[in-house]
XYZ file of C-alpha atoms in Angstrom:
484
model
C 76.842 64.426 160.616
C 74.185 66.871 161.777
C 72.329 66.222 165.279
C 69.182 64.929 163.734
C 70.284 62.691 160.801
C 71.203 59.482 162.658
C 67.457 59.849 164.173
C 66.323 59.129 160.198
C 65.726 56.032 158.121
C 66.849 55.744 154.876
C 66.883 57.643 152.003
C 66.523 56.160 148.523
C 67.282 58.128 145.511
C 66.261 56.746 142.150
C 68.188 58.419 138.849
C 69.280 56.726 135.557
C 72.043 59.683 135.705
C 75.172 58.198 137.651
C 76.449 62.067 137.675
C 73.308 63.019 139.468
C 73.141 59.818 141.445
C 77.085 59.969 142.824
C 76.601 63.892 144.052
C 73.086 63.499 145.645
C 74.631 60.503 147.250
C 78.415 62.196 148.308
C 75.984 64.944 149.577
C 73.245 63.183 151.642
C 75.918 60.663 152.978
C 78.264 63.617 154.022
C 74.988 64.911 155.855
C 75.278 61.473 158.137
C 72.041 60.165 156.529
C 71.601 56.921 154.866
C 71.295 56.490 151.069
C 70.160 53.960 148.994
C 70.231 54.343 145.051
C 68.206 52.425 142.384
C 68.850 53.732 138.510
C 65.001 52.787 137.065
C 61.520 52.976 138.016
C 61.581 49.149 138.135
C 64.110 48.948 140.902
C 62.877 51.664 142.953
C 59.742 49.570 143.416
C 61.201 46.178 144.228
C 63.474 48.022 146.715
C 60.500 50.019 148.419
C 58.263 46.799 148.884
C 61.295 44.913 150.294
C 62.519 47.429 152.723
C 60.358 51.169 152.298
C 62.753 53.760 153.205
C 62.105 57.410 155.201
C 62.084 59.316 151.964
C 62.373 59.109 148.121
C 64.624 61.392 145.970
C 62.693 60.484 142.599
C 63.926 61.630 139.043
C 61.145 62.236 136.234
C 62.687 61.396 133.401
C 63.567 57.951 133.026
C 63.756 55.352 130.558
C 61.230 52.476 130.850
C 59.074 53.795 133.935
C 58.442 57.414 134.449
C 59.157 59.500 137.607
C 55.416 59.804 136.981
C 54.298 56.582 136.847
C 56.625 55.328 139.461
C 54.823 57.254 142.118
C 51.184 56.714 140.817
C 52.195 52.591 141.413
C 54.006 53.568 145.408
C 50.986 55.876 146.023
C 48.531 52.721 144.978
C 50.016 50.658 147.188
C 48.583 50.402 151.064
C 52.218 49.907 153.111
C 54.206 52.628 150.599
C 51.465 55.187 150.015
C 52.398 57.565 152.803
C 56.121 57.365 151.798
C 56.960 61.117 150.665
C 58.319 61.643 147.295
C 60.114 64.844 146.130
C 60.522 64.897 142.488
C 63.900 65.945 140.574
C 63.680 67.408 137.283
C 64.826 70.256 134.928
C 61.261 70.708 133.990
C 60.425 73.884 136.271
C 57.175 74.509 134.081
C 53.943 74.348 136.344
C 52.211 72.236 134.033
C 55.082 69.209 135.193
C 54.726 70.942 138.854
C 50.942 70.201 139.101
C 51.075 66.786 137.620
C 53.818 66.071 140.390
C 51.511 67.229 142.678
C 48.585 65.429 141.734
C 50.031 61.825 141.699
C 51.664 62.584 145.547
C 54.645 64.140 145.303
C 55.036 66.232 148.045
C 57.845 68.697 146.604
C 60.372 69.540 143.847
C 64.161 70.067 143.462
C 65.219 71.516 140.478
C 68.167 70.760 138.582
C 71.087 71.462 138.695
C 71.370 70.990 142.318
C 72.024 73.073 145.066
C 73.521 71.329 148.066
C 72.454 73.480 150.551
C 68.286 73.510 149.018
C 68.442 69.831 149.017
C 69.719 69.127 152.523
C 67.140 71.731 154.005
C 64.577 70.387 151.456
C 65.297 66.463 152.552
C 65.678 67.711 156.633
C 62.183 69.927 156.292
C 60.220 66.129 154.578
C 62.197 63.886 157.156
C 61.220 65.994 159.989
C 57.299 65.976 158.513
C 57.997 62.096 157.912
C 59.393 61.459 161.423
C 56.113 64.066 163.185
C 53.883 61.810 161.176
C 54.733 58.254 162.262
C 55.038 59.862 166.317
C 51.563 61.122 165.747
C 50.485 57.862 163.773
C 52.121 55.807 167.066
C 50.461 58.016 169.484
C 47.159 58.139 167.484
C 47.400 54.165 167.013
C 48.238 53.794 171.659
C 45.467 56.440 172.261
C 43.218 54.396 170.002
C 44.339 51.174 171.876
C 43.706 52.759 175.455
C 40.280 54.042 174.320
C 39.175 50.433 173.147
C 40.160 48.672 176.304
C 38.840 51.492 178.299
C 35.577 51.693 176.480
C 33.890 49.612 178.704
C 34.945 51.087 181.619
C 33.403 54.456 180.797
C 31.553 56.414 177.889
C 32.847 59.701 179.590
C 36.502 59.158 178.932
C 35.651 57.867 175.337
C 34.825 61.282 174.860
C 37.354 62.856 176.229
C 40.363 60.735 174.017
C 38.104 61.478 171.089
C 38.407 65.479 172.063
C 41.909 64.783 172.957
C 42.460 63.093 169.765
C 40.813 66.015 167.871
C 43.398 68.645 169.601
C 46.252 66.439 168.820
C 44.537 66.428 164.853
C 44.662 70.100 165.173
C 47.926 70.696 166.577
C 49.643 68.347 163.738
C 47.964 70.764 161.318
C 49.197 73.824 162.834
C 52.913 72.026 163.173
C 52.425 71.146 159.527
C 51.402 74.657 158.426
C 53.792 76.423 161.067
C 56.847 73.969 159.190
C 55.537 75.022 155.623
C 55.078 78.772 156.317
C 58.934 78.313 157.630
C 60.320 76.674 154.815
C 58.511 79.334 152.243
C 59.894 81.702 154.307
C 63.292 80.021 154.388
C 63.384 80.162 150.497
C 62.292 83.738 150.168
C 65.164 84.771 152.337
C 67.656 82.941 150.398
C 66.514 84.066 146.942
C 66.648 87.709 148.174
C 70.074 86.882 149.886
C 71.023 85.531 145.991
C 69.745 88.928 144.240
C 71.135 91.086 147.127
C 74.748 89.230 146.695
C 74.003 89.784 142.521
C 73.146 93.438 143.360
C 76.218 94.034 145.488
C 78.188 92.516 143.151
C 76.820 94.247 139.582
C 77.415 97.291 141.700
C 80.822 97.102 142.829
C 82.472 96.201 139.828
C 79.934 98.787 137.718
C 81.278 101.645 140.250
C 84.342 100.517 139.871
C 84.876 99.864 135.621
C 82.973 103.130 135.394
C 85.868 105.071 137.377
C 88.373 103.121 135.879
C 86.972 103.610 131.976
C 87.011 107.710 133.228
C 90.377 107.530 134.212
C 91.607 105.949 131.543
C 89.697 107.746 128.516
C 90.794 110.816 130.422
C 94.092 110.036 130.728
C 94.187 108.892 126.956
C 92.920 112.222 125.746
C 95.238 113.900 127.677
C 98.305 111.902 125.910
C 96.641 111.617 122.269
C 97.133 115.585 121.866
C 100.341 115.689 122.382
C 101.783 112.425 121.528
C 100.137 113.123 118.056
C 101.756 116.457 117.901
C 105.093 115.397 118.517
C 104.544 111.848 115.798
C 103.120 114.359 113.289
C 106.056 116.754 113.703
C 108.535 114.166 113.684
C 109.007 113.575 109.998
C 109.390 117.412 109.037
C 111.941 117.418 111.995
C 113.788 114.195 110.016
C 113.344 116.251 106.349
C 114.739 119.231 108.360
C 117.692 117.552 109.647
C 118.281 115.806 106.286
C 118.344 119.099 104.454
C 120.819 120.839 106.940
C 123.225 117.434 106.946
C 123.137 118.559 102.841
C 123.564 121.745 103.206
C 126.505 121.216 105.417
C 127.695 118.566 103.232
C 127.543 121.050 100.317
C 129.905 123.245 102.246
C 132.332 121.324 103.423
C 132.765 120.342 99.418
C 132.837 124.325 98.451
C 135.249 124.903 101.680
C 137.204 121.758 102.417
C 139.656 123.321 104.627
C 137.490 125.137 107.240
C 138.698 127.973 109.081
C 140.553 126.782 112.293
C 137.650 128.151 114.313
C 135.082 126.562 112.809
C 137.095 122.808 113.054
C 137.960 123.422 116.409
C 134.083 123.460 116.827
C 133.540 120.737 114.420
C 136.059 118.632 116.954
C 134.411 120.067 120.248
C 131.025 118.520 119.070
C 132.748 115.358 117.452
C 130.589 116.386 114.160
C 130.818 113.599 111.939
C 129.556 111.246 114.906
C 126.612 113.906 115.339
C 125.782 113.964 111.821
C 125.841 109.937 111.793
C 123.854 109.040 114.824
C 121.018 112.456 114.871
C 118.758 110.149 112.210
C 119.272 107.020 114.113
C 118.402 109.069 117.299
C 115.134 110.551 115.255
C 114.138 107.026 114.209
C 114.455 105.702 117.783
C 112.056 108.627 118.822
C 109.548 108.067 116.023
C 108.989 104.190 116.848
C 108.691 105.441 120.563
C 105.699 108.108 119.998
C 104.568 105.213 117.601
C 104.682 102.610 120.793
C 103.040 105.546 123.021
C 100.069 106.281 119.843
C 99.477 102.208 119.697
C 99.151 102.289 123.680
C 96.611 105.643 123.600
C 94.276 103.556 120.824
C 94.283 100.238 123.197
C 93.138 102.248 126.365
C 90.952 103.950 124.228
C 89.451 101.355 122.705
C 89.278 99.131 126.185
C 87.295 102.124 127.690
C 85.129 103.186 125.246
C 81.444 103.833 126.439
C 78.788 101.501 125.002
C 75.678 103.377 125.889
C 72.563 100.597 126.155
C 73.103 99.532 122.807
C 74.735 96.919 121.647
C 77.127 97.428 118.512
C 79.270 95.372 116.087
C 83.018 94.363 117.951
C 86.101 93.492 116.643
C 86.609 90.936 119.192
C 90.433 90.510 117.709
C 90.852 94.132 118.463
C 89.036 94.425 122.333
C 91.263 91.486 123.375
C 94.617 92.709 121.723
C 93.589 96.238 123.694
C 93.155 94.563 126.932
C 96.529 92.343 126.678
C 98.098 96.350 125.543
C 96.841 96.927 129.189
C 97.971 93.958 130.793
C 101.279 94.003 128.901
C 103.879 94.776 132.291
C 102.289 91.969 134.012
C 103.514 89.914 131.201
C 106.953 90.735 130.651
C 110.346 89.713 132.006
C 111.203 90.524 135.524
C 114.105 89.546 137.957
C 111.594 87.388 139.651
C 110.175 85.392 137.021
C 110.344 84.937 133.347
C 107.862 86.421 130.222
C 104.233 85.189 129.725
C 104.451 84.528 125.796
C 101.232 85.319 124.082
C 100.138 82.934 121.761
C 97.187 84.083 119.271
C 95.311 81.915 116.622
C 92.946 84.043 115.527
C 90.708 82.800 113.028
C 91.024 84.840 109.556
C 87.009 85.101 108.551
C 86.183 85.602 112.457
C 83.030 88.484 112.134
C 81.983 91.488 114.003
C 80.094 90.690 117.080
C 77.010 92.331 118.193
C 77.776 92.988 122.251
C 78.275 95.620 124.763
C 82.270 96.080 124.326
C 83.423 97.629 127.003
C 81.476 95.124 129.217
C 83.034 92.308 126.664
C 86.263 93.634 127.326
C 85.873 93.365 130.794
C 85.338 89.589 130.370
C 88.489 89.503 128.985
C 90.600 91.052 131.326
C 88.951 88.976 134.629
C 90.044 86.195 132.905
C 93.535 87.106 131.465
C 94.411 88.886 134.735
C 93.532 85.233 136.664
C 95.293 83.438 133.975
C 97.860 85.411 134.753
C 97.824 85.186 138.326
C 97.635 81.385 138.398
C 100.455 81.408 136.097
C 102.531 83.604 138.881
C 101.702 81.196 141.533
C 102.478 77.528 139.441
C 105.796 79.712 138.571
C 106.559 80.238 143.055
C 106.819 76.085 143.019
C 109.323 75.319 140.073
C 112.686 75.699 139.429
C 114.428 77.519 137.035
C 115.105 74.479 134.755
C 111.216 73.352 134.793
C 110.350 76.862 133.754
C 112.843 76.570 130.832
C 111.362 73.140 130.074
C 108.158 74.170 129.759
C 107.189 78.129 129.669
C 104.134 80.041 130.866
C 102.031 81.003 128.217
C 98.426 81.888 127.244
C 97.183 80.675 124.091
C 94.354 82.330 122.513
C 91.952 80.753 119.944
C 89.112 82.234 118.449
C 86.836 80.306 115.678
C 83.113 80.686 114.370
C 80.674 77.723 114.631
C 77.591 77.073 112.784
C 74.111 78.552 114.673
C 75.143 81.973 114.840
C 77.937 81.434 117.494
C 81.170 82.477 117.793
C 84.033 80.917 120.561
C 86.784 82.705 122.069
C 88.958 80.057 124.468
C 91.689 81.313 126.545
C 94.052 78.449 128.296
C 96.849 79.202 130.429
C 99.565 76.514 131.574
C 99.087 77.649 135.493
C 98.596 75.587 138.468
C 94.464 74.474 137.214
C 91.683 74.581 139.573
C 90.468 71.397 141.615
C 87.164 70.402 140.904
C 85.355 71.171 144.044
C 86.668 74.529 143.200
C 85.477 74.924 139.721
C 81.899 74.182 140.560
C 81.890 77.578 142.699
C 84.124 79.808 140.196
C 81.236 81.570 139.223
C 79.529 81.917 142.939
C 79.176 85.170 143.537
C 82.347 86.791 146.202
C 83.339 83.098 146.166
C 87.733 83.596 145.654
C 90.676 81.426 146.374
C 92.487 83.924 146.685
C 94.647 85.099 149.923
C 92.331 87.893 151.729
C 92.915 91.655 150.238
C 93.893 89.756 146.950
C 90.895 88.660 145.200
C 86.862 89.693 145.602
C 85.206 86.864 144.382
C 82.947 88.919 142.073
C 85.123 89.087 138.638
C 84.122 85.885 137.646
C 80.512 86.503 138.321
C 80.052 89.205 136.581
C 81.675 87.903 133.654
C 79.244 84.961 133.915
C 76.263 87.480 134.466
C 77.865 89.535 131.037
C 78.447 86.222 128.785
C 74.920 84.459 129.609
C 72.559 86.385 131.235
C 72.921 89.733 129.060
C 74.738 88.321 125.544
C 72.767 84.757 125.920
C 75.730 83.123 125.447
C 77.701 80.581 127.616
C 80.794 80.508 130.015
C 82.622 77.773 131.019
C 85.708 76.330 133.164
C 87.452 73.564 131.763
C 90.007 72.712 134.807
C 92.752 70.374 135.696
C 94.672 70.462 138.122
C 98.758 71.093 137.548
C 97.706 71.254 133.995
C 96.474 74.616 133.488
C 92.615 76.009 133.052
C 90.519 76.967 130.012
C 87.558 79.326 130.056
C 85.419 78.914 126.877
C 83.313 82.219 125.875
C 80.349 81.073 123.240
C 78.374 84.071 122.435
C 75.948 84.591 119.601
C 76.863 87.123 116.634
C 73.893 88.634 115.706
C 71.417 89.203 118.333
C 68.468 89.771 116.263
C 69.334 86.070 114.321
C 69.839 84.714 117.659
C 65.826 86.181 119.029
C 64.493 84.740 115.637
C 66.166 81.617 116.059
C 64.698 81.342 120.179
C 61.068 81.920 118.715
């Protein structure tokens, strides 16, 4: 409870959305204040003339009686008209500002909410409220004392008027002073959001950049020679298979050898050499063919974009990146495989993004799918994982509207909701200290939505695994036609 809330009267909040109406009211009641709730315009009115509470929390858009029309009828009234009303709407045009404005409201909250703007938003009106009725009871004692004492001398009526002018002046200054501090307020915390945003496009953009050097580097490097050695490796095998011939061929012309020459046929066991030299050759080739697929995935993963945006094979940017992430998901002593599960759609089309930024999506989320796998797997048993095994399942599929989804769910430990609601806050992590920065999942959500226009979401249950659902539009230019 903060110091000043129990000082308060009530708080009424009128919404036809229970969602809206159980997390205004978990907030402001967590804040020590107390709440009432009506869900229509109707209510809100029989509740105010019974009992008028400190402040009203009023939505616009409601069935039956507008958020509009609700506080034309409290402003009309005589013993509810100086009740302040702060509006809550998704309408952030200043058309709907203006006409908030002009029927009384005395300020806005935008959805969705932000606990923090709505508890100084409701403390900065309450404290106004509260200053108001002192200087109403003062105003109404001086007025008194002025009356009784009017009689007594004309001199002192004009000092309590003067006195009563200063005290008129000094609530306007308080007033302004209160404003000017809660513009102010909100100034610094939008610059403290874009600094955070700033800090946070920056780090990881330092950071991918030296990472997608390092890695196309270190892929050029291997690609020479790895391709050297693949290409080679055949006319090594027709080689081989021509000297096994010609030494076949011999031993048919010369089937007793001289005893030199089966002495060193004996020494190097040759029949077991000739046997197991293609098997060893065919070994090597799928190798350099294992170390050629890796080269194309880091390639691929770190390829520079430019500022355009190009057609992706979204199949192939997400194979790369699990290429990348593929030690993380085998066996080891300490825990079992992550198995992979794909269901790619077959007629799944080229997407018009950034890919290297796209690809970075991917691997913030597979690398905390993976993760939360790790740390479900530290709490069971053997037999449990055996029962049921960690995996990551992988769908894509193409919806109507220009939109294509990619869904990655993992069987991990889930994320509580409190949790999930902040996923996306920027350097907000979970995450033991030195383990996580808080700033992969924001970026991903600044990649997805704010540059692609598409959407990002956290589908979450606790025990049960999470789901992140990327919706992003395939053509760009269909997408800006379809906007106008």
């Amino acid at each position: 409870m903060s110091a000043d809330s129990s000082n308060f009267g009530p708080i009424l909040i009128v919404d036809d959305n229970p969602t809206n109406l159980q997390l205004l009211f978990d907030c402001l009641t967590t804040a020590g204040y107390k709440v009432w709730v009506a869900r229509s315009g109707q209510s809100a009115i029989k509740k105010v003339e019974y009992s008028p509470p400190d402040l009203i929390l009023l939505d616009v858009l409601m069935p039956g009686i507008d958020g509009f029309e609700t506080c034309r009828h409290l402003k009309a009234s005589e013993s509810t008209k100086d009740i302040p009303v702060i509006f809550m709407t998704a309408l952030a045009d200043t058309e709907n500002k203006v006409k908030g404005f002009s029927v009384g409201a005395v300020d806005y909250i935008t959805k969705p909410f932000q606990q923090e703007e709505v508890l100084a938003r409701v403390q900065t009106h309450l404290s106004i409220r509260n200053l108001t009725k002192k200087l109403q009871v003062q105003n109404e004692q001086l007025h008194q004392e002025v009356t009784e004492r009017n009689q007594l001398a004309s001199e002192l009526e004009r000092r309590v008027e003067e006195r009563t002018e200063e005290l008129s002046q000094t609530n306007c200054r308080l007033q302004q002073e209160i404003e000017e501090r809660y513009l102010a307020e909100q100034t610094l915390q939008r610059s403290l959001v874009k600094l955070q945003q700033a800090q946070s496009q920056l780090i990881q953009s330092e950071k991918m950049s030296a990472i997608g050097q390092m890695v196309a580097g270190v892929a050029h490097e291997i690609n020479n020679p790895v391709n050297f050695i693949y290409g080679n490796l055949s006319h090594v095998s027709d080689y081989i298979e021509d000297l096994i011939g010609m030494l076949r061929s011999y031993q048919e012309v010369y089937p007793e050898a001289e005893p030199k020459i089966a002495e060193a046929a004996d020494d190097i066991d040759l029949e077991f050499l000739i046997e197991d030299l293609p098997k060893m050759l065919s070994s090597m080739q799928v190798g350099a063919e294992r170390i050629r697929e890796i080269v194309l995935s880091l390639r691929r993963f770190s390829h520079q974009d430019g500022f355009e945006m190009k057609p992706m094979n979204i199949h192939e940017g997400i194979d790369s990146t699990l290429m990348i992430l593929h030690s993380r998901l085998k066996f080891k002593q300490d825990r079992p495989a992550i198995e992979i599960i794909k269901e790619y759609s077959p007629n799944f089309p080229l997407v018009e993004c950034y890919g290297g930024e796209m690809n970075q999506v991917f691997m913030n989320i597979l690398a905390n799918a993976i993760d939360a796998i790790d740390e479900c797997n530290q709490h069971r048993s053997a037999e449990q994982i055996k029962a049921y095994p960690s995996c990551i399942r992988i769908y894509t599929q193409v919806m109507e509207g220009n939109r294509a989804i990619i869904r990655i769910k993992d069987n991990g430990s889930g994320i509580a909701p409190d949790v999930t609601q902040h996923i996306f806050d920027p350097f907000y992590t979970t995450k033991a200290p030195g383990k996580g920065t808080g700033i992969g999942l924001s970026i991903s959500w600044q990649i997805v939505v704010e540059k692609h226009g598409g959407s990002l979401q956290c589908i979450s249950t606790p025990a049960q695994g999470t789901e992140f659902v990327i919706e992003l539009p395939i053509s760009q230019a269909y997408q800006a036609m379809i906007a106008s």
